């Protein structure tokens, strides 16, 4: 299972390539400065600390940064083949983290506005189409479980992150079960730091 962490290194080089390609095409900096800037953008503290772990915050950052770089390159070059990695990256965001979908939607929406006001109408519509197709792939193919299976079982594709279920109770102390989110926040700040959770766990 440790071999699966290699995906972090793959994403590191993937994002570096996308970012460097965009910076070189912008021609704002010299090649050396562009190379250094690309390294600094991908080799950030969050990703460094999570490189040998299964935490997904760094992966989410890399994926969103790649989306920005690919969209920026599309804006400059008008290359249709770049729509393929864009579609894959959007699909990947759905599988990483639900909040990532919101971030990616904001990025896609911002670039759609940019395409529209730059009179690049063709890519405005292609951007919308790619987002829609990628979402379909993410939900019904890549993310069949849990999105589609949750819809069949619970009539809610986002059941796990939105419903109060057994996952909540195994991750908080028992004396927090009946508290609302605000009370839990206040109590967790004022309580003694400890790793107590689930039935039998009591934070003091």
N, CA, C and O of each residue as an XYZ file, in Angstrom:
816
protein
N       0.824     -1.198      0.000
C       0.000      0.000      0.000
C       0.869      1.263      0.000
O       0.430      2.320     -0.452
N       2.094      1.152      0.504
C       2.984      2.308      0.524
C       3.336      2.768     -0.895
O       3.642      3.940     -1.114
N       3.291      1.848     -1.842
C       3.628      2.214     -3.222
C       2.624      3.200     -3.803
O       2.940      3.935     -4.739
N       1.406      3.218     -3.246
C       0.382      4.133     -3.751
C       0.766      5.591     -3.526
O       0.256      6.481     -4.206
N       1.665      5.839     -2.572
C       2.088      7.214     -2.299
C       2.895      7.799     -3.461
O       3.144      9.003     -3.503
N       3.298      6.950     -4.396
C       4.034      7.430     -5.568
C       3.205      8.402     -6.390
O       3.752      9.195     -7.156
N       1.877      8.343     -6.234
C       1.015      9.262     -6.979
C       1.327     10.702     -6.607
O       1.134     11.600     -7.426
N       1.807     10.947     -5.386
C       2.170     12.302     -4.980
C       3.318     12.843     -5.825
O       3.329     14.019     -6.191
N       4.281     11.982     -6.132
C       5.412     12.403     -6.964
C       4.970     12.608     -8.410
O       5.447     13.520     -9.085
N       4.064     11.766     -8.880
C       3.527     11.920    -10.237
C       2.826     13.265    -10.372
O       3.028     13.982    -11.352
N       1.996     13.606     -9.377
C       1.273     14.878     -9.409
C       2.237     16.055     -9.303
O       1.998     17.108     -9.895
N       3.315     15.885     -8.559
C       4.311     16.946     -8.418
C       4.910     17.311     -9.770
O       4.967     18.485    -10.134
N       5.358     16.297    -10.515
C       5.962     16.548    -11.822
C       4.918     16.968    -12.853
O       5.204     17.785    -13.728
N       3.717     16.417    -12.757
C       2.638     16.801    -13.671
C       2.316     18.285    -13.545
O       2.262     19.005    -14.542
N       2.105     18.733    -12.316
C       1.751     20.128    -12.090
C       2.904     21.052    -12.457
O       2.691     22.122    -13.028
N       4.114     20.642    -12.132
C       5.285     21.441    -12.505
C       5.329     21.649    -14.019
O       5.604     22.755    -14.483
N       5.061     20.594    -14.790
C       5.068     20.707    -16.247
C       4.012     21.666    -16.756
O       4.283     22.488    -17.632
N       2.797     21.565    -16.205
C       1.714     22.462    -16.630
C       2.040     23.922    -16.304
O       1.852     24.808    -17.137
N       2.529     24.161    -15.084
C       2.816     25.531    -14.645
C       3.976     26.121    -15.438
O       3.902     27.264    -15.888
N       5.038     25.353    -15.611
C       6.195     25.843    -16.365
C       5.807     26.164    -17.805
O       6.240     27.175    -18.358
N       4.989     25.301    -18.413
C       4.534     25.544    -19.783
C       3.782     26.871    -19.890
O       3.988     27.633    -20.835
N       2.912     27.143    -18.921
C       2.153     28.400    -18.939
C       3.080     29.596    -18.759
O       2.970     30.580    -19.490
N       3.994     29.518    -17.788
C       4.886     30.651    -17.524
C       5.783     30.953    -18.721
O       6.041     32.119    -19.023
N       6.257     29.922    -19.399
C       7.097     30.137    -20.581
C       6.306     30.758    -21.725
O       6.834     31.576    -22.478
N       5.049     30.374    -21.853
C       4.217     30.935    -22.918
C       3.813     32.378    -22.621
O       3.605     33.166    -23.543
N       3.702     32.721    -21.353
C       3.359     34.100    -20.993
C       4.481     35.077    -21.346
O       4.230     36.240    -21.660
N       5.713     34.588    -21.290
C       6.907     35.370    -21.640
C       7.024     36.644    -20.801
O       7.502     37.674    -21.276
N       6.590     36.557    -19.574
C       6.724     37.691    -18.651
C       8.102     37.683    -18.009
O       8.707     38.732    -17.789
N       8.594     36.473    -17.709
C       9.895     36.316    -17.063
C      10.853     35.594    -17.997
O      10.454     35.049    -19.026
N      12.106     35.602    -17.622
C      13.093     34.817    -18.360
C      12.867     33.337    -18.095
O      12.103     32.974    -17.200
N      13.522     32.487    -18.862
C      13.343     31.044    -18.684
C      13.785     30.598    -17.301
O      13.144     29.749    -16.680
N      14.891     31.177    -16.814
C      15.394     30.787    -15.492
C      14.423     31.179    -14.390
O      14.162     30.391    -13.481
N      13.885     32.398    -14.466
C      12.934     32.873    -13.455
C      11.642     32.066    -13.538
O      11.049     31.742    -12.509
N      11.201     31.738    -14.750
C       9.991     30.929    -14.920
C      10.175     29.549    -14.308
O       9.269     29.020    -13.663
N      11.352     28.970    -14.515
C      11.653     27.649    -13.948
C      11.631     27.709    -12.420
O      11.064     26.831    -11.769
N      12.251     28.749    -11.851
C      12.280     28.907    -10.402
C      10.879     29.152     -9.840
O      10.522     28.607     -8.796
N      10.089     29.970    -10.534
C       8.723     30.264    -10.086
C       7.871     29.001    -10.096
O       7.069     28.789     -9.186
N       8.037     28.161    -11.116
C       7.275     26.910    -11.195
C       7.637     25.985    -10.043
O       6.766     25.325     -9.476
N       8.925     25.935     -9.693
C       9.360     25.104     -8.567
C       8.735     25.598     -7.266
O       8.248     24.800     -6.465
N       8.751     26.919     -7.058
C       8.207     27.487     -5.824
C       6.704     27.260     -5.715
O       6.190     27.048     -4.617
N       5.995     27.301     -6.838
C       4.550     27.120     -6.818
C       4.150     25.685     -6.468
O       3.157     25.463     -5.777
N       4.922     24.725     -6.945
C       4.556     23.324     -6.682
C       5.218     22.782     -5.420
O       4.666     21.898     -4.764
N       6.392     23.300     -5.075
C       7.122     22.784     -3.917
C       6.798     23.644     -2.699
O       7.673     24.290     -2.123
N       5.519     23.637     -2.320
C       5.061     24.464     -1.201
C       5.054     23.645      0.086
O       5.075     22.415      0.035
N       5.025     24.319      1.250
C       5.116     23.604      2.542
C       4.051     22.535      2.748
O       4.337     21.474      3.301
N       2.806     22.809      2.300
C       1.735     21.831      2.483
C       2.053     20.535      1.746
O       1.906     19.443      2.294
N       2.484     20.670      0.511
C       2.758     19.465     -0.270
C       3.996     18.735      0.226
O       4.052     17.506      0.190
N       4.989     19.487      0.689
C       6.206     18.860      1.201
C       5.880     17.985      2.409
O       6.348     16.851      2.504
N       5.072     18.518      3.335
C       4.756     17.770      4.552
C       3.852     16.575      4.287
O       3.825     15.635      5.082
N       3.107     16.595      3.176
C       2.172     15.509      2.884
C       2.672     14.578      1.779
O       1.956     13.672      1.350
N       3.887     14.804      1.329
C       4.404     14.045      0.187
C       4.460     12.545      0.452
O       4.243     11.751     -0.463
N       4.747     12.148      1.686
C       4.865     10.731      2.018
C       3.679     10.250      2.842
O       3.805      9.324      3.643
N       2.534     10.879      2.644
C       1.338     10.499      3.390
C       0.164     10.344      2.429
O       0.292     10.544      1.221
N      -0.991      9.980      3.003
C      -2.204      9.857      2.201
C      -3.159     11.032      2.436
O      -4.334     10.954      2.080
N      -2.657     12.125      3.036
C      -3.482     13.326      3.152
C      -3.710     13.903      1.765
O      -2.845     13.804      0.895
N      -4.877     14.508      1.559
C      -5.255     14.912      0.204
C      -5.233     16.414     -0.024
O      -5.517     16.863     -1.135
N      -4.902     17.213      0.999
C      -4.903     18.662      0.804
C      -3.872     19.078     -0.236
O      -4.138     19.933     -1.080
N      -2.691     18.465     -0.168
C      -1.665     18.769     -1.156
C      -2.064     18.333     -2.552
O      -1.812     19.041     -3.527
N      -2.688     17.164     -2.648
C      -3.154     16.681     -3.957
C      -4.224     17.611     -4.526
O      -4.246     17.887     -5.726
N      -5.106     18.087     -3.655
C      -6.145     19.010     -4.099
C      -5.523     20.301     -4.619
O      -5.937     20.820     -5.656
N      -4.534     20.814     -3.902
C      -3.837     22.034     -4.338
C      -3.198     21.825     -5.707
O      -3.318     22.675     -6.589
N      -2.517     20.691     -5.880
C      -1.847     20.412     -7.149
C      -2.854     20.313     -8.300
O      -2.610     20.818     -9.396
N      -3.971     19.665     -8.036
C      -4.980     19.501     -9.082
C      -5.581     20.849     -9.478
O      -5.742     21.128    -10.666
N      -5.910     21.679     -8.501
C      -6.479     23.005     -8.789
C      -5.460     23.893     -9.499
O      -5.810     24.636    -10.415
N      -4.202     23.814     -9.073
C      -3.153     24.589     -9.741
C      -2.974     24.128    -11.185
O      -2.749     24.944    -12.079
N      -3.074     22.818    -11.409
C      -2.976     22.282    -12.770
C      -4.133     22.767    -13.631
O      -3.944     23.091    -14.803
N      -5.339     22.817    -13.051
C      -6.505     23.305    -13.793
C      -6.285     24.752    -14.225
O      -6.567     25.111    -15.368
N      -5.781     25.580    -13.310
C      -5.511     26.982    -13.641
C      -4.471     27.080    -14.748
O      -4.621     27.865    -15.684
N      -3.400     26.266    -14.633
C      -2.338     26.308    -15.633
C      -2.827     25.852    -17.002
O      -2.478     26.452    -18.018
N      -3.631     24.798    -17.034
C      -4.146     24.292    -18.317
C      -5.109     25.301    -18.944
O      -5.039     25.558    -20.146
N      -6.002     25.869    -18.143
C      -6.934     26.874    -18.659
C      -6.186     28.105    -19.173
O      -6.547     28.676    -20.202
N      -5.148     28.505    -18.450
C      -4.340     29.635    -18.899
C      -3.642     29.348    -20.216
O      -3.541     30.220    -21.080
N      -3.158     28.117    -20.366
C      -2.498     27.728    -21.616
C      -3.504     27.660    -22.764
O      -3.184     28.030    -23.894
N      -4.712     27.190    -22.479
C      -5.768     27.171    -23.495
C      -6.091     28.590    -23.947
O      -6.278     28.846    -25.137
N      -6.154     29.507    -22.988
C      -6.467     30.915    -23.306
C      -5.418     31.518    -24.243
O      -5.741     32.320    -25.119
N      -4.152     31.118    -24.046
C      -3.069     31.688    -24.851
C      -2.926     30.994    -26.196
O      -2.759     31.658    -27.219
N      -2.990     29.667    -26.207
C      -2.655     28.899    -27.409
C      -3.857     28.481    -28.250
O      -3.709     28.231    -29.446
N      -5.052     28.400    -27.646
C      -6.269     27.946    -28.345
C      -6.136     26.503    -28.837
O      -6.710     26.145    -29.866
N      -5.388     25.679    -28.116
C      -5.169     24.291    -28.525
C      -6.279     23.391    -27.973
O      -6.497     23.315    -26.764
N      -6.977     22.710    -28.896
C      -8.088     21.847    -28.490
C      -7.632     20.620    -27.693
O      -8.370     20.131    -26.838
N      -6.428     20.125    -27.965
C      -5.987     18.905    -27.284
C      -5.838     19.114    -25.771
O      -5.853     18.147    -25.010
N      -5.696     20.366    -25.337
C      -5.571     20.645    -23.903
C      -6.893     20.452    -23.164
O      -6.921     20.410    -21.934
N      -7.988     20.334    -23.918
C      -9.279     20.072    -23.282
C      -9.328     18.673    -22.669
O     -10.095     18.426    -21.738
N      -8.507     17.761    -23.192
C      -8.478     16.388    -22.664
C      -7.904     16.354    -21.244
O      -8.561     15.827    -20.347
N      -6.685     16.904    -21.002
C      -6.211     16.921    -19.611
C      -7.099     17.757    -18.692
O      -7.216     17.463    -17.502
N      -7.721     18.792    -19.239
C      -8.641     19.593    -18.424
C      -9.813     18.746    -17.943
O     -10.202     18.820    -16.778
N     -10.367     17.952    -18.834
C     -11.486     17.092    -18.475
C     -11.059     16.067    -17.422
O     -11.808     15.787    -16.486
N      -9.868     15.516    -17.572
C      -9.363     14.535    -16.604
C      -9.144     15.168    -15.234
O      -9.436     14.555    -14.206
N      -8.630     16.395    -15.224
C      -8.372     17.075    -13.954
C      -9.667     17.407    -13.226
O      -9.745     17.281    -12.004
N     -10.683     17.830    -13.973
C     -11.982     18.126    -13.361
C     -12.579     16.852    -12.767
O     -13.140     16.877    -11.671
N     -12.459     15.750    -13.482
C     -12.956     14.470    -12.972
C     -12.204     14.054    -11.717
O     -12.792     13.496    -10.790
N     -10.906     14.326    -11.688
C     -10.083     13.963    -10.533
C     -10.494     14.742     -9.288
O     -10.492     14.199     -8.184
N     -10.847     16.016     -9.467
C     -11.257     16.851     -8.335
C     -12.457     16.246     -7.622
O     -12.519     16.244     -6.393
N     -13.419     15.728     -8.401
C     -14.609     15.109     -7.810
C     -14.231     13.939     -6.907
O     -14.895     13.692     -5.900
N     -13.174     13.222     -7.259
C     -12.776     12.040     -6.498
C     -11.929     12.392     -5.284
O     -11.822     11.589     -4.356
N     -11.330     13.569     -5.273
C     -10.451     13.954     -4.180
C     -11.209     14.486     -2.971
O     -11.076     13.968     -1.863
N     -12.004     15.525     -3.198
C     -12.659     16.188     -2.072
C     -13.848     16.976     -2.585
O     -13.763     17.636     -3.621
N     -14.959     16.908     -1.859
C     -16.177     17.572     -2.310
C     -15.996     19.080     -2.415
O     -16.504     19.701     -3.348
N     -15.275     19.678     -1.464
C     -15.060     21.126     -1.535
C     -14.218     21.505     -2.745
O     -14.301     22.632     -3.233
N     -13.410     20.570     -3.230
C     -12.620     20.825     -4.419
C     -13.480     21.081     -5.640
O     -13.081     21.818     -6.542
N     -14.660     20.475     -5.675
C     -15.603     20.701     -6.776
C     -16.029     22.164     -6.800
O     -16.161     22.759     -7.869
N     -16.243     22.742     -5.616
C     -16.634     24.147     -5.520
C     -15.503     25.052     -6.011
O     -15.732     25.998     -6.765
N     -14.276     24.747     -5.570
C     -13.120     25.531     -6.010
C     -12.936     25.441     -7.523
O     -12.725     26.449     -8.197
N     -13.018     24.218     -8.042
C     -12.848     24.018     -9.483
C     -13.955     24.711    -10.262
O     -13.710     25.277    -11.328
N     -15.182     24.667     -9.727
C     -16.288     25.368    -10.381
C     -16.057     26.863    -10.449
O     -16.372     27.502    -11.453
N     -15.506     27.423     -9.378
C     -15.199     28.855     -9.363
C     -14.123     29.190    -10.393
O     -14.220     30.195    -11.097
N     -13.090     28.336    -10.474
C     -12.009     28.560    -11.440
C     -12.539     28.464    -12.864
O     -12.247     29.319    -13.700
N     -13.321     27.417    -13.139
C     -13.896     27.242    -14.474
C     -14.820     28.403    -14.822
O     -14.805     28.895    -15.950
N     -15.620     28.839    -13.857
C     -16.522     29.957    -14.096
C     -15.772     31.247    -14.382
O     -16.173     32.021    -15.251
N     -14.691     31.481    -13.658
C     -13.885     32.692    -13.863
C     -13.273     32.713    -15.257
O     -13.278     33.743    -15.930
N     -12.747     31.571    -15.684
C     -12.158     31.513    -17.021
C     -13.231     31.591    -18.104
O     -12.971     32.107    -19.191
N     -14.429     31.087    -17.824
C     -15.522     31.220    -18.790
C     -15.857     32.684    -19.018
O     -16.081     33.109    -20.151
N     -15.892     33.452    -17.937
C     -16.130     34.896    -18.057
C     -15.008     35.549    -18.852
O     -15.259     36.412    -19.693
N     -13.766     35.136    -18.585
C     -12.615     35.675    -19.309
C     -12.700     35.350    -20.794
O     -12.438     36.213    -21.632
N     -13.070     34.096    -21.133
C     -13.234     33.719    -22.535
C     -14.314     34.559    -23.209
O     -14.158     34.990    -24.351
N     -15.405     34.785    -22.492
C     -16.533     35.529    -23.058
C     -16.144     36.977    -23.351
O     -16.406     37.486    -24.440
N     -15.520     37.636    -22.376
C     -15.163     39.047    -22.556
C     -13.969     39.241    -23.480
O     -13.725     40.347    -23.961
N     -13.228     38.172    -23.728
C     -12.129     38.241    -24.690
C     -12.586     37.846    -26.087
O     -11.781     37.740    -27.012
N     -13.901     37.629    -26.226
C     -14.524     37.253    -27.503
C     -13.994     35.925    -28.032
O     -13.905     35.711    -29.241
N     -13.647     35.046    -27.111
C     -13.253     33.679    -27.481
C     -14.447     32.778    -27.180
O     -14.409     31.911    -26.306
N     -15.508     33.025    -27.945
C     -16.799     32.407    -27.677
C     -16.736     30.885    -27.814
O     -17.377     30.156    -27.058
N     -15.952     30.418    -28.792
C     -15.856     28.976    -29.024
C     -15.347     28.274    -27.769
O     -15.904     27.259    -27.351
N     -14.286     28.818    -27.168
C     -13.728     28.200    -25.969
C     -14.588     28.457    -24.744
O     -14.502     27.718    -23.763
N     -15.409     29.485    -24.785
C     -16.374     29.704    -23.707
C     -17.340     28.516    -23.635
O     -17.583     27.964    -22.562
N     -17.883     28.136    -24.787
C     -18.817     27.007    -24.821
C     -18.104     25.678    -24.589
O     -18.654     24.781    -23.949
N     -16.863     25.548    -25.113
C     -16.109     24.315    -24.890
C     -15.785     24.135    -23.413
O     -15.797     23.016    -22.900
N     -15.493     25.243    -22.731
C     -15.192     25.191    -21.306
C     -16.385     24.665    -20.515
O     -16.229     23.842    -19.613
N     -17.577     25.148    -20.861
C     -18.801     24.696    -20.195
C     -19.066     23.221    -20.499
O     -19.434     22.454    -19.609
N     -18.877     22.831    -21.764
C     -19.106     21.443    -22.164
C     -18.151     20.489    -21.451
O     -18.555     19.418    -20.998
N     -16.881     20.885    -21.357
C     -15.887     20.046    -20.695
C     -16.236     19.872    -19.224
O     -16.131     18.769    -18.688
N     -16.650     20.952    -18.569
C     -17.045     20.862    -17.165
C     -18.213     19.920    -16.968
O     -18.239     19.149    -16.009
N     -19.185     19.978    -17.878
C     -20.362     19.109    -17.780
C     -19.992     17.651    -18.029
O     -20.397     16.771    -17.270
N     -19.227     17.390    -19.083
C     -18.825     16.020    -19.420
C     -17.963     15.423    -18.307
O     -18.145     14.268    -17.923
N     -17.021     16.223    -17.792
C     -16.146     15.746    -16.722
C     -16.951     15.399    -15.476
O     -16.645     14.424    -14.789
N     -17.976     16.188    -15.182
C     -18.812     15.917    -14.010
C     -19.581     14.616    -14.181
O     -19.722     13.846    -13.230
N     -20.080     14.369    -15.387
C     -20.793     13.121    -15.666
C     -19.862     11.923    -15.489
O     -20.232     10.920    -14.879
N     -18.641     12.043    -16.035
C     -17.658     10.959    -15.901
C     -17.309     10.730    -14.435
O     -17.203      9.592    -13.978
N     -17.131     11.838    -13.703
C     -16.728     11.746    -12.298
C     -17.800     11.086    -11.447
O     -17.485     10.294    -10.558
N     -19.050     11.400    -11.707
C     -20.145     10.891    -10.881
C     -20.529      9.467    -11.256
O     -20.720      8.629    -10.374
N     -20.645      9.178    -12.556
C     -21.194      7.900    -12.992
C     -20.136      6.844    -13.330
O     -20.473      5.669    -13.477
N     -18.870      7.237    -13.454
C     -17.826      6.256    -13.787
C     -16.763      6.218    -12.686
O     -16.655      5.235    -11.954
N     -15.977      7.299    -12.574
C     -14.897      7.327    -11.576
C     -15.460      7.290    -10.164
O     -14.982      6.536     -9.317
N     -16.475      8.104     -9.915
C     -17.047      8.191     -8.578
C     -18.354      7.447     -8.426
O     -19.211      7.836     -7.632
N     -18.509      6.367     -9.193
C     -19.751      5.582     -9.114
C     -20.085      5.254     -7.664
O     -21.234      5.347     -7.232
N     -19.053      4.868     -6.929
C     -19.181      4.691     -5.483
C     -18.276      5.743     -4.834
O     -17.055      5.608     -4.920
N     -18.811      6.776     -4.195
C     -20.098      6.760     -3.493
C     -21.245      7.543     -4.134
O     -22.391      7.383     -3.713
N     -20.978      8.386     -5.139
C     -22.022      9.312     -5.602
C     -23.282      8.597     -6.081
O     -24.386      8.889     -5.622
N     -23.104      7.651     -7.015
C     -24.268      6.976     -7.581
C     -24.890      6.005     -6.580
O     -26.113      5.928     -6.456
N     -24.039      5.264     -5.865
C     -24.560      4.296     -4.891
C     -25.269      4.999     -3.734
O     -26.263      4.490     -3.219
N     -24.771      6.156     -3.327
C     -25.453      6.926     -2.280
C     -26.820      7.410     -2.745
O     -27.769      7.468     -1.962
N     -26.913      7.755     -4.020
C     -28.202      8.200     -4.568
C     -29.208      7.053     -4.541
O     -30.377      7.264     -4.215
N     -28.770      5.850     -4.877
C     -29.660      4.693     -4.873
C     -30.080      4.309     -3.461
O     -31.246      3.994     -3.225
N     -29.135      4.332     -2.519
C     -29.409      3.858     -1.166
C     -30.072      4.925     -0.288
O     -31.010      4.636      0.454
N     -29.574      6.151     -0.382
C     -30.016      7.188      0.554
C     -30.711      8.363     -0.122
O     -31.123      9.311      0.547
N     -30.845      8.302     -1.470
C     -31.465      9.378     -2.250
C     -30.721     10.706     -2.096
O     -31.318     11.778     -2.186
N     -29.424     10.620     -1.866
C     -28.598     11.809     -1.714
C     -27.173     11.458     -2.131
O     -26.506     10.690     -1.438
N     -26.693     12.005     -3.251
C     -25.342     11.663     -3.712
C     -24.251     12.099     -2.738
O     -23.158     11.534     -2.751
N     -24.530     13.098     -1.890
C     -23.548     13.609     -0.945
C     -23.871     13.181      0.484
O     -23.636     13.927      1.434
N     -24.404     11.987      0.622
C     -24.897     11.516      1.924
C     -23.847     11.593      3.028
O     -24.120     12.126      4.103
N     -22.653     11.068      2.775
C     -21.653     10.982      3.833
C     -21.226     12.338      4.386
O     -21.160     12.494      5.605
N     -20.936     13.322      3.540
C     -20.500     14.590      4.124
C     -21.618     15.484      4.617
O     -21.343     16.488      5.273
N     -22.878     15.159      4.325
C     -23.946     16.074      4.695
C     -24.858     15.546      5.785
O     -25.536     16.327      6.451
N     -24.889     14.226      5.981
C     -25.811     13.652      6.953
C     -25.113     13.331      8.270
O     -23.923     13.017      8.285
N     -25.856     13.409      9.380
C     -25.326     12.990     10.674
C     -25.431     11.466     10.738
O     -26.532     10.919     10.806
N     -24.310     10.798     10.716
C     -24.321      9.343     10.715
C     -23.233      8.806     11.624
O     -22.636      9.547     12.404
N     -22.984      7.521     11.516
C     -22.043      6.864     12.415
C     -20.632      7.415     12.303
O     -19.860      7.300     13.255
N     -20.267      8.012     11.167
C     -18.918      8.548     11.019
C     -18.657      9.701     11.973
O     -17.531      9.888     12.434
N     -19.699     10.477     12.273
C     -19.531     11.598     13.192
C     -19.216     11.093     14.589
O     -18.307     11.600     15.247
N     -19.963     10.098     15.042
C     -19.839      9.641     16.427
C     -18.540      8.899     16.716
O     -18.141      8.792     17.876
N     -17.882      8.393     15.701
C     -16.619      7.712     15.964
C     -15.443      8.680     15.928
O     -14.303      8.294     16.185
N     -15.728      9.943     15.606
C     -14.644     10.912     15.508
C     -14.742     12.043     16.521
O     -13.912     12.952     16.494
N     -15.727     12.018     17.414
C     -15.844     13.014     18.469
C     -16.106     12.320     19.796
O     -16.597     11.191     19.801
N     -15.793     12.960     20.926
C     -16.059     12.346     22.238
C     -17.558     12.140     22.464
O     -18.388     12.844     21.889
N     -17.882     11.176     23.298
C     -19.291     10.849     23.544
C     -20.058     12.026     24.150
O     -21.233     12.223     23.839
N     -19.401     12.810     25.013
C     -20.120     13.936     25.621
C     -20.333     15.100     24.650
O     -20.890     16.129     25.032
N     -19.889     14.944     23.387
C     -20.152     15.959     22.352
C     -21.320     15.559     21.446
O     -21.762     16.352     20.614
N     -21.819     14.331     21.608
C     -22.829     13.804     20.691
C     -24.045     14.715     20.561
O     -24.533     14.954     19.456
N     -24.535     15.224     21.696
C     -25.781     15.995     21.693
C     -25.560     17.502     21.558
O     -26.509     18.277     21.675
N     -24.335     17.917     21.317
C     -24.052     19.344     21.158
C     -24.232     19.765     19.706
O     -24.063     18.955     18.795
N     -24.572     21.023     19.491
C     -24.618     21.555     18.129
C     -23.203     21.968     17.709
O     -22.308     22.026     18.552
N     -22.988     22.253     16.439
C     -21.634     22.567     15.955
C     -20.959     23.723     16.687
O     -19.751     23.684     16.921
N     -21.724     24.749     17.050
C     -21.127     25.894     17.744
C     -20.631     25.479     19.132
O     -19.536     25.857     19.549
N     -21.447     24.702     19.837
C     -21.042     24.228     21.161
C     -19.805     23.338     21.068
O     -18.902     23.426     21.900
N     -19.773     22.487     20.054
C     -18.609     21.608     19.878
C     -17.346     22.432     19.632
O     -16.278     22.119     20.159
N     -17.479     23.489     18.826
C     -16.327     24.341     18.532
C     -15.794     24.990     19.805
O     -14.593     24.954     20.073
N     -16.694     25.584     20.587
C     -16.287     26.272     21.813
C     -15.664     25.294     22.805
O     -14.608     25.562     23.378
N     -16.336     24.149     23.001
C     -15.839     23.162     23.950
C     -14.491     22.576     23.520
O     -13.619     22.332     24.354
N     -14.329     22.355     22.228
C     -13.063     21.778     21.753
C     -11.906     22.750     21.941
O     -10.772     22.330     22.172
N     -12.190     24.055     21.843
C     -11.136     25.056     22.045
C     -10.753     25.147     23.522
O      -9.577     25.285     23.859
N     -11.759     25.068     24.399
C     -11.524     25.246     25.833
C     -11.126     23.951     26.540
O     -10.656     23.990     27.677
N     -11.306     22.816     25.888
C     -11.009     21.536     26.532
C      -9.517     21.213     26.482
O      -8.748     21.811     25.730
N      -9.146     20.255     27.304
C      -7.769     19.768     27.312
C      -7.499     18.999     26.018
O      -8.326     18.201     25.577
N      -6.339     19.246     25.418
C      -5.971     18.549     24.180
C      -5.770     17.067     24.469
O      -4.974     16.689     25.328
N      -6.503     16.239     23.737
C      -6.407     14.798     23.955
C      -6.998     14.081     22.753
O      -7.695     14.695     21.946
N      -6.730     12.804     22.626
C      -7.257     12.009     21.513
C      -8.307     11.039     22.038
O      -8.103      9.825     22.049
N      -9.443     11.600     22.476
C     -10.553     10.774     22.959
C     -11.707     10.935     21.993
O     -12.054     12.053     21.613
N     -12.303      9.824     21.594
C     -13.409      9.891     20.640
C     -14.216      8.605     20.716
O     -13.760      7.582     21.227
N     -15.438      8.694     20.187
C     -16.322      7.530     20.172
C     -16.993      7.295     21.514
O     -16.809      8.059     22.462
N     -17.766      6.237     21.577
C     -18.481      5.873     22.804
C     -17.473      5.575     23.910
O     -16.550      4.782     23.722
N     -17.654      6.215     25.064
C     -16.721      6.036     26.176
C     -15.712      7.138     26.276
O     -15.091      7.324     27.323
N     -15.534      7.888     25.184
C     -14.587      8.998     25.209
C     -15.229     10.246     25.786
O     -16.363     10.586     25.449
N     -14.494     10.926     26.663
C     -15.046     12.135     27.292
C     -13.980     13.219     27.344
O     -12.941     13.067     27.987
N     -14.262     14.309     26.655
C     -13.339     15.447     26.637
C     -13.573     16.308     27.865
O     -14.722     16.548     28.234
N     -12.512     16.779     28.508
C     -12.637     17.595     29.703
C     -11.908     18.921     29.543
O     -11.910     19.740     30.462
